[in-house]
């Protein structure tokens, strides 16, 4: 008998992730919380690592040792995109003005959600992996003739190959280091193929591989769906945004770039006469 | 406009060209000169008597249109200002109130949530895009029935028709009446939207027109591109969100639709599992 059968008169949240038992004195407080059958506070706490718990929430099964290693390495690599990254800069803009701390993370999430280096890029790149797999000819075709959405959407259209940096020169060392490290772990067939054919793909797109491209390949090896990869990539990049926002909050806007001489107005009408 | 030189640059050269060098026609605060320029006009003198919506229209489009601004105001009053905390985006604003977060955090989150598939901005964006595509195809000789069938086949939806909770949309007629009252609503896209509605109503689909299609049609008749409609609509729901948030904030904390543990319906078979450290081998 399901919970719904017991209380047919009340609407319920339907979930395969979470089950709760109530405290005897309060139906609105849980005495036990189960995540996919595991007692979170009675069993997992103290045994499970954070990365394993995140995996469990999305997959409902424990990771293998190598899956946990890949996922953890990816999380470390993404945790701080650095203070030049658009999403971190967005967070720091909240910090320097003394905005709410939540707004710093909202800013990082919103800006870091986009097509350029953001989670939408990972979502789309993972769709490419699902479509092309490890077939070089299919990759060449999709890079040279990317799919176009017939309908308009709130998302802008891609202006570059997802997973590659349109403003890059050669593939940056940290991107190669991440790729090499992940390839040293078992269960990384996609990443190893990417390592082998990186130059081919870069030649097709005329742009170097980026972190989002390595992340998408890793998510493919870990068998995450594009929407899972999109949302996981978003929160894995938040620690750095948070730390940098707090640091700039203390430093203040006077020691943060304002680009005072960086803007040129090309159609300034000039002062309007008072009697005009 | 970007110069040819700038367009031809690529990679680090492009970024170096733009470093500390943002050239814009959109506007700026002329710091120290007590002037603000927006799209070539002086905000503090030339635009200072504009209504807020007129300024928003000018900011987005670069064109001044009191008529479009008035239409937008009326559209958002009638169609997107429902003060009901059960509606999904409004409920975010209300949850922010009951959990005692700030007004800006609650309402900005609720506004972001309004970019939804089942309602809100993605529906109007897709609906106006569909009307433009249908009209072009009809002008080229296509049949409406074929276009609708193709749309259903390809996307499993005709954007702007049908509704998540109820079939009839009470906002359609008031919005059409309002549009008529300001001399609008008689254009070819409104006619097309109503023709689609007639067809769907009589077909096996049995879908009725919802207000998104009317909004899209009114905007299409004004020549508004889909991208601009999605910009216009970003804060369309805000008026209905304020009361939801304020109401929840003024009531005892945590009391908005509380859920007991029995309200979680765990649909997998409950097997009590034990975690083995180190994960699966």
XYZ file of C-alpha atoms in Angstrom:
557
model
C 0.000 0.000 0.000
C 1.520 3.318 -1.021
C 1.352 6.528 1.002
C -1.132 7.840 -1.554
C -3.516 4.979 -0.837
C -3.429 5.761 2.887
C -4.310 9.432 2.414
C -6.271 9.688 -0.798
C -7.743 13.051 0.193
C -4.423 14.879 0.329
C -2.184 15.798 -2.574
C 1.317 14.413 -2.275
C 4.831 14.870 -3.548
C 5.704 11.802 -5.573
C 9.339 10.733 -5.350
C 11.645 7.793 -5.885
C 14.452 9.588 -4.058
C 13.232 10.266 -0.535
C 11.149 8.611 2.150
C 10.476 9.915 5.654
C 9.039 8.577 8.870
C 7.494 11.053 11.300
C 8.551 11.846 14.854
C 5.916 10.409 17.234
C 5.053 13.871 18.571
C 5.096 15.795 15.276
C 3.890 14.691 11.859
C 5.693 17.694 10.360
C 9.142 16.538 11.506
C 10.967 13.472 10.241
C 12.495 10.993 12.654
C 14.148 9.027 9.862
C 15.020 10.075 6.302
C 15.828 7.495 3.688
C 17.586 8.289 0.444
C 16.989 5.454 -1.985
C 16.570 3.105 0.968
C 19.635 4.316 2.927
C 19.066 5.859 6.369
C 20.714 9.254 5.807
C 21.336 10.277 9.429
C 21.464 6.789 10.951
C 23.742 5.082 8.433
C 25.154 7.281 5.650
C 26.423 10.043 7.927
C 30.058 9.343 8.746
C 30.356 6.653 6.069
C 29.498 8.284 2.757
C 31.572 11.004 1.081
C 29.857 14.142 -0.210
C 30.507 13.196 -3.825
C 29.079 9.700 -3.259
C 25.982 11.220 -1.653
C 25.472 13.589 -4.586
C 25.820 10.609 -6.920
C 23.282 8.625 -4.886
C 20.746 11.478 -5.021
C 20.793 11.520 -8.808
C 21.420 7.853 -9.591
C 19.712 6.147 -6.603
C 22.534 3.592 -6.594
C 26.059 3.845 -5.138
C 28.870 4.659 -7.553
C 31.612 2.197 -8.351
C 35.042 3.117 -7.064
C 36.122 4.461 -10.445
C 32.844 6.360 -10.985
C 33.321 8.067 -7.623
C 36.921 8.921 -8.559
C 35.910 10.429 -11.915
C 33.046 12.389 -10.355
C 35.206 13.680 -7.512
C 38.024 14.711 -9.843
C 35.540 16.555 -12.028
C 34.083 18.289 -8.967
C 37.534 19.437 -7.836
C 38.381 20.702 -11.327
C 35.145 22.677 -11.611
C 34.886 23.969 -8.021
C 36.603 27.262 -8.762
C 36.541 28.620 -12.298
C 38.657 31.528 -10.999
C 37.927 35.242 -10.644
C 38.112 35.949 -14.410
C 35.253 33.558 -15.180
C 31.950 35.244 -16.055
C 29.957 33.417 -13.385
C 32.476 34.200 -10.638
C 32.666 37.822 -11.745
C 28.878 37.974 -11.454
C 29.121 36.713 -7.879
C 31.897 39.176 -7.033
C 29.782 42.059 -8.375
C 27.272 41.150 -5.695
C 30.059 40.988 -3.133
C 31.639 44.374 -3.800
C 28.318 46.193 -3.570
C 27.344 44.534 -0.316
C 24.455 42.644 -1.900
C 22.839 39.669 -0.198
C 25.020 36.568 -0.261
C 22.219 34.632 -1.888
C 22.236 37.123 -4.748
C 25.940 36.372 -5.289
C 25.112 32.719 -5.898
C 22.010 33.569 -7.935
C 24.240 35.794 -10.084
C 26.802 33.000 -10.477
C 24.103 30.490 -11.390
C 22.317 32.785 -13.842
C 25.451 33.897 -15.676
C 27.019 30.452 -15.420
C 23.956 28.890 -17.031
C 24.677 30.131 -20.527
C 25.967 28.830 -23.832
C 29.489 30.215 -23.387
C 31.300 28.103 -20.817
C 28.107 27.589 -18.844
C 25.780 24.738 -18.046
C 23.738 25.098 -21.234
C 26.938 24.387 -23.119
C 27.459 21.176 -21.119
C 23.826 20.172 -21.726
C 24.183 20.659 -25.470
C 27.660 19.106 -25.683
C 26.377 16.013 -23.882
C 23.551 15.797 -26.410
C 26.258 15.827 -29.094
C 28.040 12.956 -27.311
C 24.802 11.002 -27.126
C 24.264 11.568 -30.829
C 27.830 11.073 -32.107
C 29.373 8.708 -29.585
C 32.922 7.945 -30.662
C 32.355 8.177 -34.401
C 34.698 10.775 -35.842
C 32.772 11.254 -39.100
C 29.561 12.015 -37.187
C 31.434 14.540 -35.056
C 32.814 16.213 -38.161
C 29.323 16.461 -39.623
C 27.705 17.878 -36.472
C 30.499 20.429 -35.937
C 30.419 21.616 -39.537
C 26.605 21.525 -39.764
C 25.268 22.011 -36.232
C 21.575 21.276 -35.666
C 19.368 24.363 -35.730
C 16.212 24.692 -33.668
C 13.365 25.636 -35.991
C 11.402 27.299 -33.186
C 12.390 30.400 -31.265
C 13.208 29.876 -27.598
C 14.252 31.927 -24.593
C 17.746 30.412 -25.015
C 19.936 32.166 -27.566
C 21.256 30.075 -30.443
C 24.776 28.683 -30.165
C 27.430 30.837 -31.798
C 30.210 28.256 -31.429
C 30.745 24.502 -31.135
C 29.560 23.416 -27.659
C 32.502 22.249 -25.568
C 35.039 24.402 -27.394
C 36.210 27.932 -26.631
C 35.435 30.404 -29.445
C 37.891 32.892 -27.964
C 40.700 30.417 -27.342
C 44.033 29.861 -29.067
C 45.494 26.456 -28.198
C 43.936 24.104 -25.654
C 44.866 25.497 -22.213
C 47.149 23.407 -20.004
C 44.616 22.937 -17.144
C 42.045 21.560 -19.617
C 44.620 19.062 -20.902
C 45.678 18.216 -17.346
C 42.081 17.473 -16.378
C 41.558 15.354 -19.477
C 44.809 13.444 -18.897
C 43.994 12.841 -15.250
C 40.470 11.603 -15.942
C 41.808 9.301 -18.653
C 44.040 7.642 -16.062
C 40.932 6.342 -14.282
C 39.035 3.228 -15.377
C 35.709 3.594 -17.136
C 36.593 6.612 -19.245
C 36.170 5.318 -22.801
C 34.626 8.577 -24.020
C 37.302 10.725 -22.395
C 40.059 8.510 -23.794
C 38.581 8.808 -27.270
C 38.403 12.581 -26.787
C 42.063 12.608 -25.711
C 43.009 10.671 -28.854
C 40.916 12.766 -31.231
C 41.123 16.172 -29.559
C 43.190 17.623 -32.412
C 40.731 16.343 -35.046
C 37.748 17.880 -33.271
C 39.619 21.138 -32.712
C 40.493 21.239 -36.403
C 36.835 20.784 -37.355
C 35.653 23.512 -34.998
C 38.727 25.731 -35.443
C 38.612 26.304 -31.684
C 40.282 24.584 -28.726
C 38.617 22.160 -26.308
C 37.347 23.820 -23.129
C 36.505 22.686 -19.587
C 32.850 22.384 -20.542
C 33.816 19.956 -23.324
C 35.803 17.742 -20.964
C 32.976 17.936 -18.419
C 30.417 16.839 -21.023
C 32.555 13.852 -22.009
C 32.997 12.907 -18.345
C 29.235 13.138 -17.762
C 28.775 10.860 -20.784
C 31.166 8.282 -19.328
C 29.286 8.543 -16.025
C 25.988 8.010 -17.895
C 24.306 11.169 -16.681
C 21.480 12.590 -18.786
C 21.971 16.072 -20.314
C 19.550 17.730 -17.875
C 21.354 16.081 -14.936
C 24.734 17.209 -16.275
C 23.402 20.754 -16.773
C 22.239 21.149 -13.200
C 25.183 19.307 -11.566
C 27.693 21.428 -13.507
C 25.874 24.537 -12.210
C 26.295 23.709 -8.549
C 29.752 22.150 -8.813
C 31.071 25.576 -9.902
C 29.523 27.474 -6.989
C 32.190 27.027 -4.252
C 34.658 29.298 -6.039
C 31.993 31.886 -6.808
C 31.016 31.918 -3.124
C 34.574 32.243 -1.822
C 35.490 35.001 -4.289
C 32.260 36.908 -3.578
C 32.957 36.922 0.163
C 36.554 37.992 -0.401
C 35.484 40.922 -2.605
C 32.768 41.845 -0.111
C 35.532 42.481 2.433
C 37.772 44.249 -0.096
C 35.008 46.516 -1.413
C 34.280 48.173 -4.737
C 37.088 50.714 -4.495
C 39.634 47.954 -5.102
C 37.634 46.135 -7.762
C 37.655 46.957 -11.513
C 35.001 49.507 -12.505
C 36.387 49.959 -16.022
C 36.205 53.704 -15.480
C 38.032 54.382 -18.745
C 36.834 51.260 -20.492
C 33.598 52.516 -22.037
C 33.132 54.732 -25.073
C 29.701 56.051 -25.915
C 29.625 56.298 -29.700
C 26.425 58.284 -30.081
C 26.497 60.835 -27.279
C 24.142 63.691 -28.222
C 26.057 66.001 -25.885
C 24.590 68.332 -23.286
C 20.991 69.396 -24.003
C 20.592 73.203 -23.717
C 18.320 74.049 -20.789
C 15.871 76.028 -22.936
C 15.709 73.345 -25.662
C 28.025 48.678 -35.189
C 31.285 46.780 -34.953
C 33.936 47.829 -37.433
C 35.144 45.325 -40.040
C 38.502 45.202 -38.310
C 36.941 44.120 -35.030
C 34.687 41.530 -36.679
C 37.625 39.880 -38.441
C 39.619 39.401 -35.230
C 39.522 36.005 -33.535
C 40.566 34.320 -30.293
C 42.891 36.219 -27.963
C 43.255 39.024 -30.551
C 39.512 39.658 -30.357
C 39.601 39.717 -26.552
C 42.658 42.005 -26.550
C 40.856 44.429 -28.873
C 37.940 44.583 -26.432
C 40.060 44.806 -23.271
C 39.053 48.022 -21.445
C 37.387 49.004 -24.723
C 33.595 48.617 -24.683
C 32.182 50.795 -27.464
C 28.450 51.186 -27.302
C 25.506 53.048 -28.765
C 23.187 51.790 -26.043
C 24.029 54.292 -23.365
C 26.030 55.238 -20.314
C 26.129 57.396 -17.244
C 28.436 60.303 -18.078
C 30.035 60.319 -14.671
C 30.764 63.744 -13.251
C 28.831 65.520 -16.029
C 25.353 64.925 -14.559
C 24.159 63.278 -17.731
C 22.764 59.867 -18.606
C 22.360 58.820 -22.230
C 20.077 56.004 -23.386
C 20.145 55.035 -27.066
C 21.231 58.516 -28.094
C 18.732 60.401 -25.903
C 19.316 62.293 -22.696
C 17.507 60.334 -19.978
C 17.258 63.205 -17.501
C 15.726 65.683 -19.948
C 14.449 64.093 -23.178
C 13.074 60.935 -21.563
C 12.292 62.148 -18.054
C 8.539 62.450 -18.613
C 8.129 59.026 -20.162
C 5.990 56.450 -18.437
C 8.008 53.547 -17.105
C 6.661 51.054 -19.648
C 7.371 53.521 -22.467
C 10.972 53.684 -21.270
C 11.178 49.883 -21.146
C 9.873 49.658 -24.720
C 12.463 52.231 -25.798
C 15.240 50.423 -23.895
C 14.444 47.101 -25.542
C 13.571 48.193 -29.063
C 15.184 51.616 -29.504
C 11.838 52.844 -30.749
C 9.322 55.021 -28.950
C 5.774 53.693 -28.911
C 3.212 54.826 -26.350
C 0.712 52.555 -28.062
C 2.836 49.438 -27.598
C 3.606 50.435 -24.010
C -0.102 50.841 -23.247
C -0.880 47.475 -24.830
C 1.842 45.769 -22.767
C 0.547 47.320 -19.550
C -2.973 46.147 -20.283
C -1.766 42.684 -21.265
C 0.160 42.184 -18.048
C -2.688 43.554 -15.880
C -5.253 41.225 -17.400
C -3.262 38.098 -18.114
C -0.345 37.704 -15.727
C -1.183 39.445 -12.460
C -3.104 36.720 -10.649
C -2.366 36.992 -6.901
C -2.660 33.260 -6.296
C 0.142 31.497 -4.371
C -0.843 28.139 -5.782
C 0.437 29.104 -9.234
C 3.934 27.691 -9.491
C 5.917 30.874 -10.019
C 3.837 32.827 -7.491
C 4.341 30.030 -4.992
C 8.085 30.635 -5.145
C 7.446 34.259 -4.149
C 5.165 33.064 -1.350
C 7.589 30.374 -0.149
C 10.169 33.149 0.074
C 7.755 35.015 2.341
C 6.965 32.092 4.594
C 10.678 31.205 4.842
C 11.464 34.882 5.569
C 13.876 35.622 2.771
C 14.141 39.095 1.203
C 11.637 40.505 -1.256
C 14.171 40.812 -4.078
C 15.419 37.253 -3.647
C 11.899 35.842 -3.571
C 10.587 37.847 -6.503
C 13.644 37.508 -8.695
C 13.590 33.739 -8.201
C 9.868 33.691 -8.977
C 10.455 35.771 -12.104
C 13.207 33.409 -13.265
C 10.836 30.500 -12.743
C 8.331 32.217 -15.071
C 10.510 31.218 -18.025
C 8.593 27.942 -18.104
C 7.494 25.380 -20.666
C 4.002 24.725 -19.322
C 3.105 28.419 -18.981
C 4.787 31.805 -19.131
C 7.611 33.064 -21.259
C 8.585 29.986 -23.225
C 4.959 29.527 -24.269
C 4.546 33.096 -25.557
C 7.963 33.021 -27.241
C 7.068 29.808 -29.047
C 3.529 30.921 -29.753
C 4.508 34.146 -31.513
C 7.198 32.267 -33.424
C 4.580 29.726 -34.522
C 2.185 32.453 -35.661
C 4.925 34.040 -37.775
C 5.790 30.644 -39.318
C 2.141 29.737 -39.960
C 1.370 33.105 -41.573
C 4.390 32.827 -43.869
C 3.401 29.287 -44.879
C -0.254 30.260 -45.360
C 0.760 33.182 -47.560
C 2.754 30.685 -49.624
C -0.353 28.534 -50.092
C -0.204 26.058 -47.201
C -3.390 24.842 -45.489
C -3.933 25.690 -41.808
C -5.092 22.148 -41.045
C -1.812 20.708 -42.392
C 0.283 23.195 -40.454
C -1.472 22.382 -37.183
C -1.140 18.629 -37.763
C 2.572 19.034 -38.530
C 3.076 21.179 -35.402
C 1.421 18.522 -33.226
C 3.445 15.759 -34.814
C 6.736 17.555 -34.409
C 6.308 19.264 -31.044
C 3.272 17.510 -29.465
C 1.844 20.937 -28.698
C 0.347 23.970 -30.419
C 1.829 26.752 -28.306
C -0.852 29.041 -26.913
C -3.644 26.465 -27.024
C -4.793 24.241 -24.169
C -4.026 24.976 -20.527
C -2.371 23.018 -17.679
C -5.302 22.953 -15.213
C -8.512 23.975 -16.989
C -9.600 24.133 -20.603
C -11.225 27.564 -20.929
C -9.136 30.666 -20.390
C -11.098 33.452 -18.704
C -8.550 36.081 -19.792
C -9.037 35.793 -23.526
C -12.174 37.894 -23.934
C -11.170 40.653 -21.451
C -7.826 41.017 -23.213
C -9.448 41.172 -26.635
C -11.922 43.778 -25.290
C -9.053 45.832 -23.874
C -7.140 45.664 -27.151
C -10.247 46.814 -29.012
C -10.686 49.705 -26.571
C -7.296 51.102 -27.590
C -7.855 50.507 -31.287
C -6.001 47.202 -31.568
C -6.842 43.535 -31.928
C -8.121 43.562 -35.513
C -4.880 42.594 -37.235
C -4.169 39.495 -39.350
C -2.324 37.647 -36.575
C -5.226 37.975 -34.115
C -7.471 36.631 -36.866
C -5.038 33.751 -37.463
C -4.899 32.968 -33.726
C -8.705 32.816 -33.604
C -8.835 30.705 -36.794
C -6.455 28.189 -35.159
C -8.697 28.208 -32.087
C -11.806 27.530 -34.193
C -10.091 24.647 -35.923
C -8.762 23.101 -32.683
C -12.088 23.497 -30.919
C -13.863 21.539 -33.621
C -11.113 18.969 -34.114
C -10.345 15.842 -32.134
C -7.753 17.826 -30.147
C -10.483 19.877 -28.390
C -7.998 22.531 -27.270
C -9.126 26.077 -26.597
C -7.141 29.225 -27.113
C -5.303 30.506 -24.049
C -4.151 34.028 -23.362
C -0.590 33.307 -24.563
C -1.830 32.995 -28.135
C -3.746 36.274 -27.827
C -0.699 38.050 -26.371
C 1.464 36.604 -29.147
C -1.007 37.586 -31.852
C -1.348 41.158 -30.554
C 2.437 41.449 -30.437
C 2.852 39.891 -33.881
C 0.416 42.437 -35.305
C 2.715 45.108 -33.874
C 5.726 43.461 -35.552
C 7.351 42.456 -32.267
C 9.972 39.715 -32.821
C 9.936 36.661 -30.471
C 13.100 37.747 -28.691
C 11.597 41.112 -27.770
C 8.375 39.518 -26.552
C 10.430 37.342 -24.191
C 12.178 40.490 -22.931
C 8.863 42.363 -22.480
C 7.479 39.473 -20.438
C 10.290 39.003 -17.937
C 8.497 40.908 -15.175
C 4.978 40.400 -16.465
C 4.001 38.334 -13.423
C 5.519 40.604 -10.811
C 2.300 42.365 -9.798
C 0.657 39.078 -8.793
C 3.785 37.944 -6.967
C 3.961 40.857 -4.512
C 0.725 40.009 -2.688
C 1.657 36.318 -2.530
C 5.000 37.161 -0.960
C 3.668 39.843 1.405
C 0.761 37.690 2.558
C 3.063 34.784 3.409
C 5.558 37.086 5.113
C 2.832 38.618 7.285
C 1.442 35.263 8.432
C 3.218 33.060 11.021
C 6.486 31.784 9.584
C 6.450 28.442 7.861
C 2.667 28.213 7.539
C 2.266 28.350 3.755
C 0.958 24.943 2.695
C 2.956 22.959 5.300
C 3.604 19.327 4.449
C 3.615 16.493 6.949
C 5.895 13.526 6.305
C 2.858 11.618 5.039
C 2.644 14.017 2.138
C 5.744 12.422 0.641
C 4.696 9.524 -1.532
C 7.734 7.292 -1.940
C 6.939 5.245 -5.004
C 9.774 2.754 -4.936
C 9.559 -0.331 -2.783
C 11.127 0.554 0.563
C 14.093 -1.725 1.109
C 16.272 -0.738 4.040
C 19.820 -0.699 2.619
C 23.166 -0.488 4.426
C 25.965 1.615 2.955
C 29.274 -0.140 2.386
C 32.103 2.403 2.567
C 34.135 2.675 -0.588
C 31.081 2.210 -2.764
C 30.533 -0.560 -5.293
C 33.632 -2.357 -6.468
